[in-house]
């Protein structure tokens, strides 16, 4: 797959993910745990992120976005598939090698506060990574580097001696970004980097991310559930549903020509701050909720909620991500969709119909472990 | 659920095994053995040596342990060196007393502790709060022998409301069925015997309750404090529910979870920890008997009792964990 | 006279030994029967405190509430606790942001619904259960009789929010306050819930006070919109007016911050600088001045007044943005 | 923009007020300390403990009589064998104890030993408990399959300790180590080992799934370092609070051991727990001998508990509102 | 019918119940296996032996045997038995029954030979017919015969001062031969480390005493007896006699005050004035005991302690008068012998060591000992009749010694087994407190027990002294023997293996309503005479 970098030259992929699977075992057993099933959080994802570009991942809560991001960074060991980073296969890397590889791939988290150790001040947060990788000969050198990074993310110098809880949400997220940046990485996985922030702060952070990318030629994988945000910062958008990509397209195409029914529904659900648009537009309301990844529907995962679902194929054949050609519709070579009926839907041959919501039975994911005692037992 | 129970019971096996080994070695390492205890002031080296030899105490410890385990595995916990009665009999005779006492103490502690903790939390920061917490603390700070003395002096000697010792008036000719005197009284319809047994439980119950009381108050208070600022309490208020409904259904029911664990833990320690209370009230229970057994280096009793107490402790906590899943549907025991 | 008239509502948190926090500072707005009014602003601007003050749900100690919140002629702020308890849940109902934490985890959904019916409609036993099932059905929960027996954790996020709504509308309240009812939900679910709320308002003539930080949400459903900043209303207008020509730089900034799905790619966001923490006390001048791109000396002369234009459009700014500048 | 001079200053100053606090960085602990200072219960607790510590430090230099000299026996005033123990007098403010020693002097001097027992016992329990719990928690949280096994093993061991009646534990520790002040303190400390271990473990496991641990892993920080510099410090708060509360119970439990005849062998040296235990033979004759040390212990325990509870609240993010 | 008629002649007290607070549980109901005071107390009400102690004294007087005599060599003893005595099960008491009992003890086999089981037999009579352990000595008992129903003849193998006084020990009570057989009295079960008592010992004691067994309620810690209406002597005045165990002394006191018990033993001396002023009857027992400070001569400080001057210094350093005055109840006395006064062999003329710190210092100087530091063991959690507050006494002695320049290192240990184990074995102790309460009225039971051979407790070897004991013990003539004991006491106090400190009278207390009980130095109180108003 070739795509053009911002300056128009073809970019080689920095990250190649092939058939990535992350299955969390569900255990049960009397004496020894037996695996009785799997939560298929990520179930066969292929994607490729070109150098210097932004890949955006959207999807409903629980569809496996974060897991994908973590598996890509080997923070969660993948069950299957491969992750190639700059030509290196990560899944087979020895722990020590992987650790030093981490310098080049970093992560930004959703909740800036909880991802910062409340007992570390900003300086030690930023220096920790440097120390772990032996960057900078001495403390002075490291401090210099930290100071530069601080400037880059727009934090004042006095921030160094402060603790995370003393900052506002936006500033905290800047600290999180600085922590990733200070190592000089090539790839940054940003898991919902702005979801916890106020709109104004969100915009600041988005702008910051964009600026940094321009300056440092960073490659991003941005995960978010807000389609508008993802589309805004991404070059390519992947739409995820229940552990798999259902559509992947350049960010302009995805708005202009959404092909997958789920993408369409998602698109129509995003509120637009414009009364005229809101009043006019027609909503595709999805019935029910995301099915459980432990027990995903057979065939097309979306068919239980799909207004275009057909009696044939949908329920028994799992669609693959493919390119389609439809007359009268400009779809680029890099626009792929996983739907059996994408052509017919695009042309309007198939009409949406009513869907009855199915029951989704939610269970507490991890049974609460019985609380440890905290009271002293008495001798007497 | 069933799996959970089986699993926990199976987990008990290695724990018990470890405990028995540890305990055995530990006990046998204590200076002085049953022979000194038996002989007292009149011991001579020759006599001690003979007893040790006859009891096999001069053999290597692992041989002794092997013998012990063999017997235990065949279902025999041996007999007490001190009383020469089977350990199981001793246990069955003394355990009911301790259970009755523990239950009484828990009823008192919970009955006082939870309301007190609740009030303290709702009036957080006021003098009522400090008073409840401090008052509950008082109980644990006054040593049992002193508290027992005061309680007896006032409620028994002064007012004559309660008896001070034993589990039942010795002049009552009660029929024994289960060994739980109150229960026996009810079963045999000897009402006076049952009433008398209850009266005998109250003072030691109060004294024993003083130990868990502080914990219960503290946990209840902390737990209620946490729950009252949960969103669902606000929702309940927004629904216009009456104060009682909000309190009982929405606050207390949720606040009870940690309290339940604490009570479970406390039950465990009360079962084996009522030593002083049992002594001070001449109450026939296992706590006092264990202490006697320690003094006598009564190895079979110590091994047997502690193993049984450990099992009961685990069972009680198993029950608490199960009751957890009853109070809190989110908790699936595993 | 409007169903709910909030006048000069102020809430001050004054705890011993701590700095006073003026969370709400003289807010006024009306909500009429059958209409949806929006309360918009960033985190911490006082939206929730406003709604809690109206409901009388603020903590009793360490809080000073002043002003009026007249519901159907009765000042809720002066009403005694007992009467309030009768009104809450029956005449005025509320739904909260996080549906999971707002439901009691250890009480089945059914009981949580029926307890409202029992309390306010005197229904008991089977009748209450039937009505509860009916309510769940009405908010779009499939297989309601089974759901009644289930616990909150067994429902999905959307279902939980529906259940909360069912409880809120159980007594057909005349006023419904929704405090960020969709923030914790996915967009597809958010769309379902918003649709449901719209239907309810339309069908039963309930007044809805919609609290949100998402201008997109209010754009689609509110009749009029109030923008809050640092505890004060900084702009207020019917929604079309507001989106067409906003005057307060804050409102302008808010809109400039939102990436729009329908905007062409490559357009830069124009966020407000700084954060909500950088406020000026209102007494000193405009609280927004430190972040304002349009500030002038007059901004800090004193507290700016709300200025009304003809089209029920009010803004609290001495140097408002006029049409031309909005585009900038 | 169009802002000028003084006005701009005003905005900048006020604007920065929130963003840039007065002093340099305030750690969570400092914040907690600030909250603590505003809590009347904490202040009361601190005052009590302050007094207690002062008495412990300087008491021995200020007492009117030698606390170990059996004055009353030597001069024949005290005949406890016949139930004669003179009470409060001008010379002896709290009277004699059963051995004819000056009770007041013993109370004052006893504060030091009492404090020492509580502190050392708690420290021992804390140290051993934290070691076990920390190791278990860290290996469970970060260690994969083998970590879980190690954790399982450690926790089973703790279970055994917990299942063992604490009295027996204490008795046997004292029996094995020989009776000394140290073994009493170890025995008391040992009883709280499971509490600390389970508390720290639980807390560490909870922390180990937090984002900042993941962040540190993503940074490439080594596991040991994560455990020591992230997990441990962040899990310590509840343990420290527990330690404060344990201090109170440790004093009481040491007294319980003396009651069972396992206390400090140097019995003449005054310690409140021992004094209380000694008094049990004279409850009828001179209840004061029990009351004075009991009140001393209660007040001290109250001080620790007030402070501990206040600390718990100050450190608990959930109760911060 | 029988009970009805009894009621008339024994007066108004006949249906009364007396509840007595015991400090410990009875352990067994077969006297043969009994060895502790609490068990003895219960058994003494149900059983009788050939000989008993005089009421309120220690001398042997007629029990089931009305009189006894020995041959000139002191080996063959003829006991004339009381007539018309019946066991509780209605069978007759006679010479045959006596021999059945003695032969039962003598012929004990297997587990019955365990020192844990037949402690007193082995203490007094040594071994058995067939000793199963080579460590057992030859038996003192040789044979028993019953020439007629009213006579029992017991032959012993050597002369000893113990016989027949020792027969007053409850362990040598006579059981019903019928019942012994019926309830399988010798059928001890289990193995040596896990013995089980037979039925007779746990639930069917049958003796000749004034009370009969009713029940033993272990779950409520009480033993219930009732009047033996067929008793040959004066019948008991109470219908029921219940022993209730209350181990804590404060609890006993409060139970008494609360009317749950009518009397109890081992009164805390400090409580006596209070109880008296509350109107309770204190019955002090004559002090038949001694507390001593042992000075071990092979302990860590043996270099010093083996020097008699140092031991004398210690004796002088201790203010025994002050200790007795402060810590002992009225009626206590400072000990100058290792045996109580009033017992044959007591010697007033021994060397007395008056309290003088100066003298102590001087003696130490003479011995050339400086900076003496001694390990001082004392027991905790115990009060013995001779030692009401060991810790307090230790503290006072330690303070005295300090004044004389001897420092002590305290080693407090739990009484049993830790303390006894530590002071009776090994050589890691210099000073310790211990004492003795007499089992029966004989000097040997005191001083012989202490000093008749080399013991770890004392750590000295003094063959002359040991020889003197042997000689005295085998002296059949009582007067001569007494003279020898006197001499021994003198010898002991010059050798000074330790310092005798006090004789303290332990007390019982009874409710006002109880009368008729006489305190016994041997704790042989007879409830048969007790009356409850
Ligand atoms: N450690 C784990 N063990 C078991 N199941 C897990 C684990 N982590 C995630 N899951 C499950 O995998 C699925 C995907 O989770 P993931 O966190 O990747 O979703 P997400 O798309 O990031 O959702 P969100 O938007 O809520 O963050 C969920 O059903 C989740 O319950
Ligand atoms: N109990 C309280 N004590 C002190 N201050 C409070 C309290 N509750 C709220 N505040 C303060 O009042 C202000 C307004 O809070 P409010 O919860 O109304 O904000 P909001 O607009 O609802 O924000 P969000 O979008 O985060 O819900 C905040 O600055 C907050 O710190
Ligand atoms: Mg996620
Ligand atoms: Mg809010």
XYZ file of N, CA, C and O in Angstrom, chain B residues 62-122:
244
model
N 10.316 -35.359 62.994
C 9.537 -35.782 61.828
C 8.865 -37.117 62.059
O 7.815 -37.410 61.530
N 9.467 -37.950 62.894
C 8.810 -39.214 63.237
C 7.536 -38.906 64.016
O 6.465 -39.460 63.756
N 7.685 -37.994 64.950
C 6.511 -37.616 65.741
C 5.431 -37.024 64.861
O 4.247 -37.320 65.003
N 5.870 -36.170 63.944
C 4.895 -35.536 63.054
C 4.201 -36.592 62.194
O 2.991 -36.554 62.004
N 5.007 -37.546 61.730
C 4.432 -38.627 60.930
C 3.367 -39.378 61.709
O 2.270 -39.629 61.209
N 3.696 -39.663 62.960
C 2.732 -40.373 63.797
C 1.454 -39.549 63.958
O 0.341 -40.032 63.840
N 1.682 -38.278 64.202
C 0.541 -37.384 64.392
C -0.329 -37.360 63.139
O -1.543 -37.526 63.198
N 0.311 -37.174 61.999
C -0.454 -37.070 60.754
C -1.197 -38.361 60.466
O -2.324 -38.337 59.987
N -0.520 -39.480 60.755
C -1.159 -40.753 60.498
C -2.470 -40.845 61.275
O -3.504 -41.252 60.762
N -2.361 -40.425 62.522
C -3.547 -40.500 63.354
C -4.619 -39.528 62.863
O -5.785 -39.878 62.755
N -4.180 -38.338 62.533
C -5.146 -37.343 62.090
C -5.849 -37.807 60.831
O -7.063 -37.684 60.688
N -5.061 -38.355 59.909
C -5.659 -38.778 58.645
C -6.642 -39.914 58.849
O -7.569 -40.078 58.071
N -6.434 -40.698 59.922
C -7.419 -41.736 60.189
C -8.575 -41.183 61.007
O -9.399 -41.924 61.524
N -8.610 -39.875 61.127
C -9.768 -39.242 61.745
C -9.699 -39.123 63.238
O -10.692 -38.837 63.893
N -8.519 -39.328 63.798
C -8.416 -39.299 65.253
C -7.490 -38.156 65.646
O -6.339 -38.097 65.237
N -8.022 -37.255 66.423
C -7.191 -36.125 66.823
C -6.449 -36.410 68.118
O -5.778 -35.554 68.661
N -6.598 -37.617 68.633
C -5.878 -37.976 69.851
C -6.627 -37.546 71.097
O -7.777 -37.102 71.033
N -5.971 -37.697 72.240
C -6.609 -37.290 73.476
C -5.750 -36.254 74.161
O -4.549 -36.179 73.952
N -6.404 -35.491 74.974
C -5.708 -34.450 75.695
C -4.756 -35.066 76.710
O -5.104 -36.010 77.411
N -3.557 -34.522 76.777
C -2.618 -35.012 77.777
C -3.112 -34.639 79.174
O -2.964 -35.383 80.130
N -3.745 -33.485 79.248
C -4.180 -32.997 80.543
C -5.408 -33.706 81.068
O -5.454 -34.097 82.229
N -6.413 -33.881 80.247
C -7.670 -34.428 80.756
C -7.892 -35.862 80.330
O -8.842 -36.494 80.773
N -7.048 -36.359 79.451
C -7.148 -37.733 78.978
C -8.476 -38.003 78.291
O -8.941 -39.126 78.244
N -9.098 -36.960 77.814
C -10.324 -37.184 77.063
C -10.057 -36.861 75.601
O -9.184 -36.060 75.291
N -10.809 -37.489 74.689
C -10.539 -37.250 73.266
C -10.646 -35.759 72.937
O -11.537 -35.060 73.450
N -9.727 -35.305 72.091
C -9.718 -33.899 71.711
C -11.049 -33.500 71.101
O -11.581 -32.425 71.368
N -11.620 -34.411 70.297
C -12.900 -34.087 69.667
C -13.978 -33.867 70.712
O -14.787 -32.951 70.589
N -13.989 -34.720 71.728
C -14.986 -34.547 72.784
C -14.803 -33.206 73.469
O -15.759 -32.451 73.667
N -13.574 -32.936 73.819
C -13.293 -31.671 74.483
C -13.792 -30.524 73.622
O -14.412 -29.579 74.098
N -13.495 -30.650 72.356
C -13.872 -29.566 71.460
C -15.380 -29.414 71.393
O -15.918 -28.317 71.550
N -16.053 -30.541 71.195
C -17.503 -30.466 71.070
C -18.131 -29.916 72.341
O -19.199 -29.304 72.308
N -17.488 -30.147 73.450
C -18.048 -29.670 74.697
C -17.811 -28.178 74.892
O -18.616 -27.481 75.485
N -16.667 -27.691 74.418
C -16.313 -26.305 74.712
C -16.655 -25.339 73.602
O -16.837 -24.152 73.829
N -16.720 -25.869 72.398
C -16.971 -24.972 71.286
C -18.339 -24.289 71.368
O -18.440 -23.084 71.136
N -19.396 -25.023 71.718
C -20.706 -24.359 71.775
C -20.702 -23.123 72.667
O -21.294 -22.107 72.312
N -20.005 -23.214 73.784
C -19.957 -22.054 74.675
C -19.360 -20.857 73.967
O -19.912 -19.754 73.996
N -18.241 -21.089 73.306
C -17.600 -20.004 72.604
C -18.491 -19.446 71.504
O -18.562 -18.241 71.297
N -19.171 -20.349 70.807
C -20.051 -19.877 69.736
C -21.156 -19.010 70.310
O -21.434 -17.909 69.821
N -21.770 -19.506 71.375
C -22.837 -18.705 71.994
C -22.320 -17.340 72.404
O -22.955 -16.312 72.158
N -21.144 -17.347 72.988
C -20.570 -16.102 73.470
C -20.248 -15.166 72.310
O -20.547 -13.972 72.338
N -19.648 -15.742 71.273
C -19.290 -14.935 70.109
C -20.528 -14.327 69.471
O -20.541 -13.142 69.123
N -21.553 -15.140 69.340
C -22.770 -14.629 68.715
C -23.352 -13.493 69.554
O -23.721 -12.433 69.041
N -23.410 -13.731 70.852
C -23.932 -12.676 71.726
C -23.128 -11.398 71.558
O -23.681 -10.305 71.397
N -21.800 -11.556 71.599
C -20.954 -10.379 71.492
C -21.172 -9.680 70.162
O -21.241 -8.439 70.097
N -21.305 -10.469 69.106
C -21.495 -9.845 67.796
C -22.826 -9.121 67.724
O -22.922 -8.031 67.168
N -23.848 -9.750 68.299
C -25.157 -9.088 68.286
C -25.048 -7.747 68.991
O -25.503 -6.709 68.498
N -24.386 -7.770 70.145
C -24.256 -6.516 70.894
C -23.412 -5.516 70.112
O -23.790 -4.351 69.938
N -22.276 -5.982 69.604
C -21.371 -5.070 68.915
C -22.008 -4.498 67.654
O -21.906 -3.303 67.374
N -22.680 -5.356 66.904
C -23.311 -4.883 65.674
C -24.490 -3.981 66.008
O -24.673 -2.922 65.409
N -25.249 -4.401 67.006
C -26.424 -3.620 67.386
C -26.069 -2.227 67.844
O -26.809 -1.270 67.600
N -24.935 -2.099 68.488
C -24.528 -0.765 68.931
C -23.654 -0.096 67.877
O -23.799 1.077 67.578
N -22.752 -0.888 67.319
C -21.716 -0.327 66.450
C -22.250 0.278 65.173
O -21.814 1.363 64.778
N -23.184 -0.390 64.530
C -23.629 0.129 63.239
C -24.412 1.436 63.388
O -24.100 2.410 62.717
N -25.379 1.486 64.296
C -26.040 2.783 64.484
C -25.063 3.879 64.889
O -25.131 5.002 64.372
N -24.150 3.529 65.758
C -23.195 4.529 66.232
C -22.324 5.028 65.070
O -22.112 6.234 64.906
N -21.843 4.077 64.283
C -21.013 4.445 63.136
C -21.795 5.280 62.142
O -21.283 6.245 61.570
N -23.052 4.912 61.955
C -23.873 5.661 61.010
C -24.059 7.098 61.474
O -23.862 8.048 60.718
N -24.411 7.218 62.753
C -24.622 8.568 63.281
C -23.341 9.377 63.197
O -23.342 10.544 62.781
N -22.221 8.740 63.542
C -20.948 9.453 63.489
C -20.686 9.969 62.088
O -20.233 11.099 61.890
N -21.005 9.141 61.096
C -20.735 9.557 59.725
C -21.655 10.696 59.313
O -21.229 11.668 58.701
N -22.916 10.563 59.675
C -23.857 11.601 59.259
C -23.576 12.913 59.967
O -23.865 13.983 59.460
